[in-house]
XYZ file of C-alpha atoms in Angstrom:
776
model
C 248.508 82.422 167.907
C 250.876 82.714 170.464
C 253.597 79.978 170.914
C 253.434 77.337 173.312
C 256.582 78.595 175.079
C 255.211 81.658 175.483
C 251.906 80.675 176.736
C 253.397 78.227 179.305
C 253.232 80.836 181.898
C 249.773 81.929 181.786
C 248.289 78.514 180.737
C 245.983 77.263 183.402
C 246.746 73.605 184.902
C 245.984 70.659 182.294
C 243.664 68.918 184.876
C 241.733 71.997 185.426
C 240.848 72.345 182.457
C 239.948 68.639 182.466
C 237.754 69.351 185.504
C 236.219 72.543 183.831
C 235.497 70.795 180.480
C 233.738 67.776 183.028
C 231.995 70.221 184.852
C 230.414 71.808 182.064
C 229.743 68.629 180.521
C 227.610 67.436 183.400
C 225.755 70.496 183.668
C 224.601 70.645 179.965
C 223.078 67.080 180.913
C 221.411 69.007 183.906
C 220.155 71.677 182.029
C 218.775 69.297 179.404
C 216.813 67.308 182.176
C 215.169 70.440 183.305
C 214.460 70.956 180.014
C 212.376 68.187 179.696
C 210.436 68.292 183.287
C 209.343 71.551 182.098
C 208.147 70.385 178.163
C 207.225 66.783 179.925
C 209.028 65.058 177.250
C 211.306 62.107 178.543
C 213.326 62.535 175.140
C 216.129 65.114 176.903
C 216.363 62.417 179.430
C 217.235 59.796 177.207
C 219.851 61.876 175.948
C 221.247 62.992 179.310
C 221.992 59.147 179.964
C 223.177 58.519 176.835
C 225.585 60.872 177.285
C 226.677 59.435 180.128
C 228.989 57.285 178.540
C 231.179 60.355 177.202
C 231.441 61.640 180.745
C 232.493 58.330 181.623
C 235.892 58.260 180.033
C 237.006 61.716 181.111
C 235.439 60.975 184.835
C 237.962 61.049 187.468
C 237.556 57.138 189.317
C 237.217 56.958 193.177
C 236.623 59.996 195.448
C 238.095 62.480 193.245
C 235.682 61.766 190.512
C 232.837 62.100 193.579
C 234.411 65.649 194.230
C 234.108 66.723 191.407
C 230.186 66.018 191.185
C 229.597 67.720 194.235
C 231.256 70.105 192.976
C 228.709 70.558 190.300
C 225.889 69.662 192.486
C 227.291 72.692 194.966
C 227.846 75.215 191.728
C 223.958 74.245 190.847
C 222.044 74.990 193.820
C 224.096 77.878 194.995
C 224.655 80.165 192.005
C 221.489 81.515 189.524
C 222.504 81.576 186.085
C 221.100 82.232 182.444
C 221.937 78.766 180.887
C 221.422 77.188 176.719
C 220.919 74.206 176.330
C 222.256 72.870 173.186
C 221.644 76.295 171.426
C 217.888 74.678 171.373
C 215.712 77.366 174.313
C 217.319 79.343 176.996
C 216.387 77.864 180.839
C 216.708 80.078 183.752
C 218.019 79.041 186.746
C 217.414 80.489 190.036
C 216.328 77.425 192.168
C 218.360 77.709 195.980
C 217.900 73.672 195.925
C 218.421 70.745 192.903
C 215.457 68.634 191.444
C 214.945 65.217 192.549
C 216.033 64.564 188.926
C 219.043 66.207 188.732
C 219.912 64.598 191.856
C 219.078 61.369 190.389
C 221.871 61.955 187.840
C 224.047 62.876 189.662
C 223.885 59.636 192.241
C 224.026 57.804 188.557
C 227.539 59.677 187.595
C 228.206 58.602 191.711
C 227.714 55.344 190.417
C 230.151 54.938 187.866
C 232.797 56.473 189.657
C 232.922 53.187 192.966
C 231.989 50.846 189.766
C 235.526 51.945 187.952
C 237.542 52.312 191.191
C 235.921 48.722 191.547
C 234.460 50.019 195.230
C 231.653 47.420 194.515
C 231.149 46.763 198.476
C 230.624 50.837 198.972
C 228.771 50.964 195.509
C 226.147 48.287 196.647
C 225.017 50.264 199.901
C 225.083 53.345 197.776
C 222.421 52.285 195.273
C 220.043 50.687 198.342
C 220.104 53.814 199.546
C 219.388 55.579 196.496
C 216.801 52.974 195.408
C 215.024 53.655 198.661
C 215.102 57.696 198.167
C 213.626 57.054 194.136
C 210.605 55.210 195.720
C 210.581 58.161 198.567
C 210.119 60.486 195.521
C 207.793 58.495 193.697
C 207.892 61.117 190.267
C 207.203 59.779 186.536
C 209.880 61.651 185.259
C 212.375 59.956 187.235
C 211.656 56.344 185.709
C 213.650 56.476 183.447
C 216.628 57.574 185.713
C 215.671 54.663 188.630
C 215.876 52.457 185.488
C 219.808 52.410 184.931
C 220.201 53.065 188.809
C 218.755 49.080 189.150
C 220.666 48.010 186.700
C 224.095 49.155 188.194
C 222.717 47.656 191.436
C 222.493 44.169 189.809
C 225.844 45.162 188.426
C 227.692 45.908 192.371
C 226.104 43.222 193.412
C 227.189 40.797 191.459
C 230.863 41.165 191.962
C 230.606 40.714 195.801
C 232.123 37.797 196.628
C 231.164 35.466 196.917
C 230.509 35.848 193.074
C 227.069 33.864 191.158
C 226.596 31.448 191.216
C 227.714 30.340 194.853
C 224.434 30.075 196.908
C 225.880 32.612 199.323
C 225.895 35.047 196.693
C 224.633 39.080 197.291
C 222.042 38.449 193.769
C 220.062 36.483 195.920
C 219.071 39.162 198.259
C 218.493 42.287 195.165
C 215.940 39.387 194.039
C 212.732 41.043 196.552
C 213.573 44.646 196.053
C 213.799 43.813 191.802
C 210.194 42.113 191.986
C 208.874 44.986 194.353
C 210.504 47.321 191.337
C 208.848 45.042 188.960
C 205.358 45.030 190.350
C 205.430 49.025 190.771
C 206.290 49.439 187.315
C 203.936 47.450 185.804
C 201.146 48.960 188.096
C 202.571 52.556 187.030
C 202.994 51.958 183.534
C 206.115 52.684 183.656
C 207.767 50.935 180.485
C 211.159 51.972 180.932
C 211.866 50.410 184.493
C 209.441 47.395 183.658
C 212.107 46.442 180.627
C 214.975 47.194 182.627
C 213.967 44.542 185.925
C 213.269 42.281 183.497
C 216.204 42.321 182.036
C 218.021 42.303 186.087
C 216.002 39.598 186.778
C 216.754 36.970 183.636
C 220.228 38.062 184.586
C 220.068 37.753 188.034
C 218.362 33.766 187.458
C 221.034 32.821 184.429
C 224.125 33.998 187.018
C 222.415 31.928 189.483
C 221.549 28.876 187.289
C 217.807 29.410 187.812
C 216.545 28.470 184.835
C 213.480 27.484 185.652
C 212.515 30.482 187.502
C 214.010 32.336 184.840
C 211.560 30.077 182.255
C 208.430 30.753 184.480
C 209.116 34.621 184.740
C 209.475 35.075 180.887
C 206.269 33.701 181.351
C 204.068 35.051 183.480
C 205.810 38.763 182.030
C 204.680 40.902 178.975
C 208.056 42.986 177.683
C 206.795 46.075 176.951
C 206.656 46.391 172.869
C 208.249 50.208 173.694
C 211.373 49.540 175.028
C 214.423 50.925 173.980
C 216.837 49.005 171.484
C 219.644 47.961 173.911
C 216.168 46.239 176.670
C 215.197 44.508 173.734
C 218.595 43.374 172.643
C 219.712 42.358 176.265
C 215.897 40.827 176.876
C 216.241 38.302 173.252
C 219.811 37.656 174.253
C 219.059 35.925 177.670
C 215.762 34.460 175.868
C 218.064 32.824 173.749
C 220.522 31.276 176.359
C 217.611 30.442 178.373
C 215.650 28.170 175.519
C 219.377 27.231 174.058
C 219.548 25.581 177.826
C 216.571 24.212 177.703
C 217.111 21.959 174.480
C 214.582 24.632 172.714
C 217.191 24.872 169.724
C 215.208 26.900 167.082
C 213.364 29.238 169.156
C 217.417 30.505 170.205
C 218.360 30.390 167.051
C 215.680 33.239 166.687
C 216.448 35.210 169.400
C 219.465 35.146 169.191
C 219.651 36.202 165.654
C 217.300 39.298 166.642
C 219.575 40.286 169.254
C 222.532 39.893 167.234
C 220.861 42.571 164.780
C 219.364 44.412 167.329
C 223.107 45.353 168.604
C 224.647 48.405 168.437
C 227.485 48.207 165.047
C 230.164 51.411 167.104
C 232.743 49.477 168.703
C 231.359 50.970 172.337
C 229.275 47.714 172.881
C 231.270 45.158 170.950
C 231.397 42.922 174.057
C 227.594 42.446 173.795
C 227.866 41.370 170.149
C 230.922 39.096 170.573
C 228.902 37.435 173.713
C 225.777 36.877 171.542
C 227.875 35.825 168.901
C 229.395 32.811 170.694
C 226.236 31.717 171.773
C 224.810 31.937 168.354
C 226.983 29.954 166.549
C 227.125 27.417 169.713
C 223.396 26.890 168.734
C 223.791 26.688 164.986
C 226.362 23.978 165.705
C 223.508 22.253 167.698
C 220.767 22.692 165.464
C 222.997 20.859 162.826
C 224.068 23.861 160.406
C 227.512 25.296 159.800
C 227.872 29.378 160.441
C 229.127 31.470 157.941
C 232.721 31.650 157.648
C 232.949 35.568 157.555
C 231.385 35.668 161.129
C 235.398 34.771 162.167
C 236.485 37.554 159.424
C 235.279 40.371 161.107
C 237.484 42.440 163.036
C 236.038 42.205 166.756
C 234.963 39.115 166.560
C 238.223 37.192 165.036
C 240.028 37.274 168.362
C 237.078 35.961 170.465
C 235.726 33.684 168.138
C 239.070 32.051 167.349
C 237.908 29.035 169.840
C 235.047 28.549 168.604
C 236.224 28.832 165.160
C 238.353 25.494 166.040
C 234.787 24.101 167.276
C 233.655 24.703 163.987
C 236.439 23.061 161.966
C 235.746 19.746 164.391
C 231.907 19.726 164.115
C 232.264 20.814 160.024
C 234.421 17.866 159.071
C 233.161 15.329 162.183
C 236.870 14.869 163.103
C 235.989 13.696 166.627
C 239.643 13.766 167.613
C 240.437 17.805 166.657
C 236.654 17.517 169.064
C 238.034 16.654 171.657
C 241.525 18.367 171.857
C 239.134 21.711 171.376
C 237.280 21.482 174.044
C 239.893 20.445 176.544
C 242.158 23.577 174.714
C 239.563 26.168 175.341
C 237.350 24.752 178.692
C 238.294 27.432 180.479
C 237.353 30.051 178.002
C 234.109 28.286 177.125
C 233.493 27.987 180.997
C 233.788 31.939 181.260
C 231.915 32.673 178.392
C 228.995 30.042 179.734
C 229.029 27.657 176.598
C 231.053 25.026 178.323
C 227.346 22.289 178.572
C 226.647 23.410 175.385
C 229.934 23.011 173.513
C 229.647 19.465 175.417
C 226.180 18.838 173.793
C 227.979 18.852 170.394
C 229.525 15.196 170.308
C 226.991 13.985 168.794
C 226.641 16.357 166.168
C 230.952 15.539 165.747
C 229.486 12.068 165.367
C 226.712 12.652 163.386
C 228.745 15.166 160.866
C 231.349 12.330 160.895
C 228.608 9.871 159.754
C 226.840 11.603 156.732
C 230.627 12.469 155.488
C 231.498 8.867 155.585
C 227.948 7.924 153.643
C 228.828 11.182 150.983
C 232.599 9.556 150.024
C 231.372 5.687 149.883
C 228.449 4.183 148.732
C 229.314 1.040 150.848
C 231.772 1.390 153.715
C 232.084 -1.187 157.037
C 231.139 -0.618 160.603
C 234.992 -1.109 161.368
C 235.944 1.508 159.278
C 233.613 3.736 160.345
C 234.740 2.970 164.548
C 237.943 3.419 162.706
C 238.199 6.738 160.822
C 235.740 8.184 163.935
C 237.163 6.767 166.848
C 234.611 4.880 168.298
C 235.268 1.818 170.729
C 233.375 -1.199 169.032
C 231.066 -2.323 166.051
C 228.520 -2.107 167.981
C 228.257 1.236 168.724
C 228.847 2.597 165.559
C 226.241 0.489 164.253
C 223.683 2.188 166.946
C 224.957 5.165 165.714
C 224.722 5.172 162.337
C 221.136 3.262 162.718
C 220.188 6.752 164.602
C 221.235 8.400 162.039
C 219.631 6.945 159.331
C 216.196 7.642 162.081
C 216.879 10.771 162.445
C 217.001 11.601 158.593
C 220.784 12.684 158.574
C 221.477 10.014 156.234
C 219.759 8.240 153.242
C 221.170 5.120 154.006
C 220.708 0.543 154.762
C 222.725 -1.679 157.576
C 223.352 -5.213 156.693
C 223.751 -6.374 159.576
C 225.015 -10.011 158.403
C 227.963 -8.195 156.301
C 228.664 -5.360 158.836
C 228.662 -2.676 156.752
C 226.570 0.797 155.501
C 225.094 1.071 152.099
C 224.539 5.003 151.044
C 220.958 5.137 148.927
C 221.159 7.734 146.056
C 221.375 11.229 146.652
C 217.610 12.795 145.986
C 217.723 16.202 144.349
C 217.317 19.313 147.615
C 215.106 21.716 145.070
C 212.596 18.426 145.316
C 212.488 19.162 148.905
C 210.713 21.482 151.220
C 213.955 23.193 152.504
C 214.285 26.181 149.473
C 210.867 27.200 150.767
C 212.023 26.873 154.316
C 214.529 29.178 153.599
C 213.311 31.644 151.247
C 210.095 31.812 154.028
C 212.365 32.517 157.082
C 214.213 35.258 155.072
C 210.359 36.553 154.727
C 209.359 36.327 158.044
C 212.728 38.412 159.182
C 212.288 41.028 156.451
C 208.436 41.455 157.610
C 209.395 41.896 161.156
C 211.652 44.770 160.336
C 209.302 46.230 158.706
C 207.077 45.812 161.805
C 209.387 47.660 164.080
C 210.258 50.316 161.666
C 206.127 50.896 161.764
C 205.905 51.129 165.301
C 209.253 53.527 165.849
C 207.595 55.948 163.784
C 206.869 59.248 165.102
C 204.012 61.655 164.376
C 203.158 64.992 165.005
C 201.677 65.941 168.594
C 199.688 68.401 168.032
C 197.934 67.132 164.131
C 194.779 66.257 165.970
C 193.760 69.557 167.619
C 191.931 70.580 164.109
C 190.502 66.989 163.801
C 189.341 66.958 167.804
C 187.657 70.895 167.238
C 185.739 69.220 164.169
C 184.613 66.582 166.431
C 182.502 68.731 169.269
C 181.277 71.337 166.458
C 179.999 67.774 165.113
C 178.559 66.959 168.419
C 176.996 70.157 168.559
C 175.234 69.465 165.438
C 173.960 66.189 166.464
C 172.678 67.664 170.011
C 170.674 69.807 168.059
C 169.140 67.734 164.793
C 167.992 65.179 168.030
C 166.312 68.021 169.652
C 164.524 69.369 166.659
C 163.030 66.125 165.945
C 161.856 66.209 169.215
C 160.502 68.987 168.944
C 158.416 68.318 165.559
C 160.729 71.637 163.981
C 162.268 69.827 161.304
C 162.816 71.132 157.883
C 164.329 70.468 154.678
C 167.734 71.650 156.037
C 168.001 69.686 158.590
C 167.378 66.784 157.249
C 169.810 67.616 154.440
C 172.314 68.367 157.172
C 171.006 65.189 159.253
C 172.228 63.069 156.138
C 175.132 65.253 155.575
C 176.625 63.920 159.581
C 175.272 60.287 158.876
C 177.504 60.528 155.567
C 180.627 61.972 157.796
C 180.055 59.572 160.505
C 180.193 56.610 157.273
C 183.795 58.415 155.902
C 185.146 58.264 159.290
C 184.990 54.135 159.397
C 183.178 53.329 162.218
C 181.121 51.028 160.963
C 181.216 47.728 161.528
C 182.441 46.636 157.834
C 186.365 46.281 159.968
C 184.551 44.203 162.150
C 183.268 41.749 159.248
C 186.475 41.620 157.173
C 188.357 40.735 160.363
C 186.008 38.150 162.204
C 185.899 36.362 158.021
C 189.517 36.577 157.713
C 190.808 35.404 161.267
C 188.968 31.343 161.207
C 190.110 31.534 165.179
C 187.565 33.346 165.871
C 184.912 30.829 163.929
C 183.860 28.674 166.655
C 182.459 31.285 168.346
C 179.503 31.314 165.631
C 179.609 27.586 165.218
C 179.403 26.625 168.865
C 175.322 28.277 168.822
C 174.708 28.808 164.982
C 172.320 26.162 164.589
C 169.681 27.584 168.232
C 170.326 31.193 166.892
C 169.101 30.758 163.215
C 165.652 28.624 164.137
C 165.701 31.622 166.655
C 165.629 34.099 164.445
C 163.532 32.306 161.771
C 160.667 31.622 164.533
C 160.433 34.863 165.864
C 160.853 36.582 162.012
C 158.455 34.212 160.789
C 155.642 35.014 163.555
C 155.692 38.818 163.406
C 155.152 39.020 159.854
C 152.208 36.369 159.885
C 150.413 38.027 162.833
C 151.928 41.446 162.667
C 152.660 42.782 158.829
C 148.878 43.130 157.665
C 147.959 45.378 160.936
C 150.671 47.730 160.182
C 150.565 47.620 156.749
C 147.221 48.944 157.476
C 148.236 51.603 159.527
C 151.115 53.439 158.106
C 149.129 53.740 154.865
C 147.028 56.329 156.289
C 149.906 57.960 156.650
C 152.136 57.340 153.935
C 151.673 58.653 149.704
C 152.466 56.413 147.900
C 151.022 53.324 149.248
C 154.188 51.586 148.198
C 156.248 54.443 150.798
C 154.173 51.951 153.024
C 154.687 48.548 152.043
C 158.575 48.899 152.713
C 158.528 50.515 156.249
C 156.127 48.313 157.014
C 158.835 45.810 156.127
C 161.387 47.949 157.953
C 158.856 47.983 161.333
C 159.072 44.676 161.729
C 162.466 43.507 160.978
C 162.773 45.930 163.804
C 161.008 44.371 165.765
C 161.932 41.251 165.160
C 166.058 41.893 165.580
C 165.311 44.070 168.997
C 163.301 40.650 170.033
C 166.028 38.087 168.469
C 169.033 40.087 169.973
C 167.343 40.612 173.397
C 166.939 36.946 173.469
C 170.122 36.017 171.744
C 172.197 38.239 173.594
C 170.689 37.231 177.099
C 170.797 33.580 177.403
C 172.671 32.114 173.747
C 175.589 33.916 173.343
C 177.103 36.518 175.950
C 180.017 34.477 176.800
C 180.792 34.544 172.840
C 180.537 38.297 172.892
C 182.896 39.039 175.752
C 185.494 35.618 174.367
C 185.454 37.768 171.034
C 185.760 41.151 172.154
C 189.006 40.492 174.687
C 190.648 37.825 171.861
C 190.831 41.196 169.605
C 192.435 42.898 172.107
C 194.486 40.662 172.689
C 195.715 40.571 169.404
C 196.220 44.623 169.141
C 198.774 44.280 171.940
C 196.245 45.397 175.027
C 197.021 42.153 177.111
C 197.457 43.844 180.071
C 194.192 45.778 179.991
C 192.678 41.857 179.619
C 194.668 40.953 182.458
C 192.799 42.337 184.688
C 189.650 40.551 184.440
C 191.292 37.198 183.381
C 194.305 35.389 182.663
C 196.080 36.171 179.290
C 198.925 33.291 178.546
C 202.158 34.537 176.800
C 203.272 34.375 173.498
C 206.959 33.312 173.781
C 208.060 33.961 170.327
C 207.091 35.483 167.647
C 206.521 31.743 165.430
C 204.573 30.125 168.202
C 201.356 32.605 168.051
C 198.415 31.271 167.733
C 194.595 32.104 168.102
C 194.389 33.980 170.784
C 191.167 32.984 171.232
C 193.017 30.361 173.089
C 195.195 31.991 175.007
C 192.075 33.446 176.879
C 191.573 31.500 180.587
C 188.561 31.953 182.518
C 186.825 34.819 183.719
C 188.049 36.160 187.331
C 184.814 38.644 187.679
C 182.088 39.154 186.162
C 182.007 39.496 182.785
C 178.967 41.231 180.758
C 179.554 42.331 176.999
C 176.552 44.643 177.191
C 173.981 44.789 180.280
C 170.175 45.152 180.160
C 169.309 48.028 179.758
C 165.525 48.530 180.189
C 165.946 52.126 179.452
C 166.907 51.132 176.437
C 164.203 49.266 175.580
C 161.477 52.078 176.741
C 163.224 54.201 174.114
C 162.746 51.729 171.388
C 159.102 51.042 171.967
C 158.456 55.097 171.818
C 160.743 55.460 168.799
C 159.532 53.090 166.911
C 155.906 56.215 165.669
C 158.804 57.685 163.917
C 159.118 55.175 161.293
C 154.958 57.254 160.179
C 156.479 60.321 159.309
C 157.287 58.961 155.382
C 160.665 59.515 154.183
C 162.954 60.846 156.949
C 161.169 58.841 160.079
C 163.737 55.575 158.889
C 166.760 57.728 159.218
C 166.086 59.509 162.386
C 164.803 55.951 163.927
C 168.501 54.555 163.009
C 169.915 57.941 163.939
C 168.486 58.180 167.677
C 168.660 54.325 168.266
C 172.124 54.311 167.439
C 172.236 57.347 169.473
C 171.864 55.232 172.956
C 172.935 51.749 171.684
C 176.311 52.832 170.575
C 177.981 53.700 173.703
C 176.928 50.156 175.039
C 179.348 48.593 172.510
C 182.085 49.481 174.408
C 180.650 48.804 178.114
C 183.480 45.997 178.322
C 186.439 48.246 177.759
C 184.935 50.499 180.430
C 184.628 47.297 182.333
C 187.992 46.753 181.858
C 189.842 50.110 181.975
C 187.723 50.505 185.545
C 186.295 54.087 184.559
C 184.522 55.612 187.385
C 181.127 57.524 185.844
C 182.391 60.448 185.028
C 185.149 59.000 183.130
C 182.711 57.149 181.095
C 180.621 60.184 180.921
C 184.221 62.059 179.619
C 184.925 59.364 176.717
C 181.465 58.859 175.415
C 181.378 62.455 174.974
C 184.828 63.070 172.903
C 183.392 60.041 170.397
C 179.613 60.576 170.518
C 179.820 60.828 166.996
C 181.432 57.444 166.620
C 179.497 55.619 169.015
C 176.038 57.211 166.985
C 176.883 55.489 163.617
C 178.073 52.208 165.245
C 174.970 51.927 166.830
C 172.717 52.580 163.688
C 175.109 50.468 161.395
C 174.618 47.683 164.125
C 170.959 48.134 164.121
C 170.745 48.363 160.470
C 173.222 44.929 160.673
C 170.776 43.059 162.665
C 167.979 43.994 160.590
C 169.395 40.828 158.373
C 167.330 37.517 158.488
C 169.369 34.760 160.042
C 172.585 36.357 160.171
C 171.767 37.644 164.020
C 174.491 35.525 165.151
C 177.057 36.806 163.472
C 176.021 40.729 163.354
C 176.335 40.013 166.987
C 179.875 39.019 166.984
C 181.367 40.550 163.472
C 179.820 44.423 165.745
C 181.694 42.648 168.785
C 184.506 42.451 166.763
C 184.700 45.289 165.020
C 184.010 47.671 168.572
C 187.373 45.820 170.086
C 188.637 46.852 166.881
C 187.573 50.713 167.651
C 188.515 50.489 170.776
C 192.194 49.370 169.844
C 192.300 52.309 167.470
C 191.034 54.488 170.284
C 193.384 53.823 172.660
C 195.424 54.469 170.152
C 194.608 57.784 170.039
C 194.595 58.158 173.645
C 198.560 57.867 173.485
C 199.234 60.108 170.842
C 197.253 62.873 172.681
C 199.448 62.394 175.929
C 202.019 64.687 174.872
C 199.643 67.420 174.204
C 198.633 67.500 177.959
C 201.343 69.359 179.511
C 201.935 67.706 182.511
C 198.731 66.351 183.586
C 198.694 62.263 184.704
C 195.736 60.131 182.867
C 194.324 56.946 184.678
C 196.145 54.355 183.113
C 198.727 55.704 181.096
C 200.011 57.839 183.274
C 200.573 61.075 181.281
C 204.051 59.762 180.100
C 205.761 59.486 176.337
C 209.031 57.096 175.897
C 211.108 57.633 172.998
C 214.260 56.602 172.370
C 214.932 58.253 168.780
C 217.832 60.981 168.506
C 221.438 61.545 169.169
C 223.825 58.415 168.164
C 223.613 55.032 169.650
C 226.149 54.338 172.660
C 225.594 52.369 175.441
C 229.225 51.296 177.207
C 226.969 49.292 179.936
C 226.666 46.992 177.204
C 230.175 45.818 177.389
C 229.744 45.644 181.130
C 227.495 43.404 180.066
C 228.727 40.958 178.237
C 231.930 41.451 180.490
C 229.717 40.135 183.528
C 227.840 37.665 181.903
C 229.721 34.845 183.651
């Protein structure tokens, strides 16, 4: 290898080499974006966005950086070459113009150059124009890129003068655009932009001290469960700040703890971790806890948390003088961090801590000594503070008002209280939450269900063949065996009401739906069953005895026939007159519990769940329906077919299974009539949906009819069937989501044909560092 002196003459300029390296990195990311469009896989776009952090470190600021970007744009649009994307696949580019996604990606890099050069005015104007261009494109593959554009739009405007919380701040002007983007994202099922705009609106409201509006935004919007880890961490941080200001310290502590756990461990986003820990330390102090000393020894937190460490020392010892000194000396730091108001609330905690330390040190102490040690103005104030501490359970003591002293009671055993169990329960909840998030983040093979789809199509063909043979009277022994095997296969698939029964029994929040109409339906079921057995059993038995040998078979078939008639009449009367509303509520409540609130919200309001600890009955979260709500409509055709199929019971042995299967074949799709209304399916979409799951609907309808034959329990099994149909609907919707990746570029109604998966690659996001640096 030649020495550096020999190479110095022919070596290119370092600036040229650096520029070529930057252009090569940008071109590689553009290849990823093109590959994402070809395969309709948003993960490649997310990988290109994560690479902005490394490009930003080398990209020149201002006009020089934009020149590099424009040179890449010109070379990309004018040339044609074969490029390799990370050795994964050869991508041939022969276009004369850039794709919209590539244009937006390059525009994001231009936003970065404006921001790094602190040219906020030009960057804000450029971002507004870019947003209008994105809305004009209206392409779902731009959604992930558009979310990043809105992020920089907020950063530019909050750095313009006058800065928040001034009422003339430019951040007020972009709220309308952010709200419009949120509405569009919800309608298009664009969860990436939805998560980004919710976080940016919360940041916008908090920066201008509009806490009430921020709280209303959280209450009326459901944060997407599939949002990226960065957005979830930001959302939890802002939600924790809102709850801390509203004095809900327990909820704030839960949100901030989750935010710090989701914060990246690398030094790239240390600013966000520091801001979260600052607020978490203050909230723990307000809750009466003392943060662990190991927190302040972490290398990336030691310097930033130094003022808070002095604050913790003052609160821990109950030294009011040290507390006042710490808050006065670091007032500027607390104001910059947005924690000054919260730290001022700690004065009462310091006093209570001081009183508790005195109660532990002295079995008896005068009120005058308390005044001297805590720096309180008068004995009357000291007496009031001690009395309040006793009432709040901070100390176990009594006050002797005549002699003016406080006497401490004997300390009890902490293990005799609920405190150890509560701490253990909190750790268990954290582990369970981590497990649930890991399960949600799991990825499944995209082509794993193709064989199952092929098997399902063959099963539907066999069903049609058997139904035709039964109607023509050409049913032989092989067909009977085939039909029984088909029924056993449906039972194996688990599409029966058993899951609905177990879910209804174990979820006590659904029990009021049963108890509200229990007496009426039991009396009605008894009356109908008793009347039919009294007047129709003997004539039908005599008639069936003509066709059955031995006569015992006719006896059992008659019992089944009378129970079928009784179930049909009871279900018709009960479902139409008494419990149709209960069935709708049960169906909607189960969908809400499975995370499909947005679907239910199209026909009735659903109260939002703000924290995991506040989750309660999904039934209580449901409001009154805003549209006509019917669980299963009245169908004259179904009744006529039921009557026409009753003679099948005359056929020995195979008549009853044939009757059950054919009745379930017609009645099964009515179990999801409510789902079709919520999804607003057209007639063709509903037909295609039922065709895909025809075997399951037939099995579900057959089992539903069998359960209705049980006397006195018709209402119970109607509710469990509604619960089971809702659980099945949720699983089918999950299955439809997994199938989206198999439809190359096809946009299905209600899901948009997109798949958001932020997995892959090293976690890097320096925007969170900007987020923390600009919180004030």
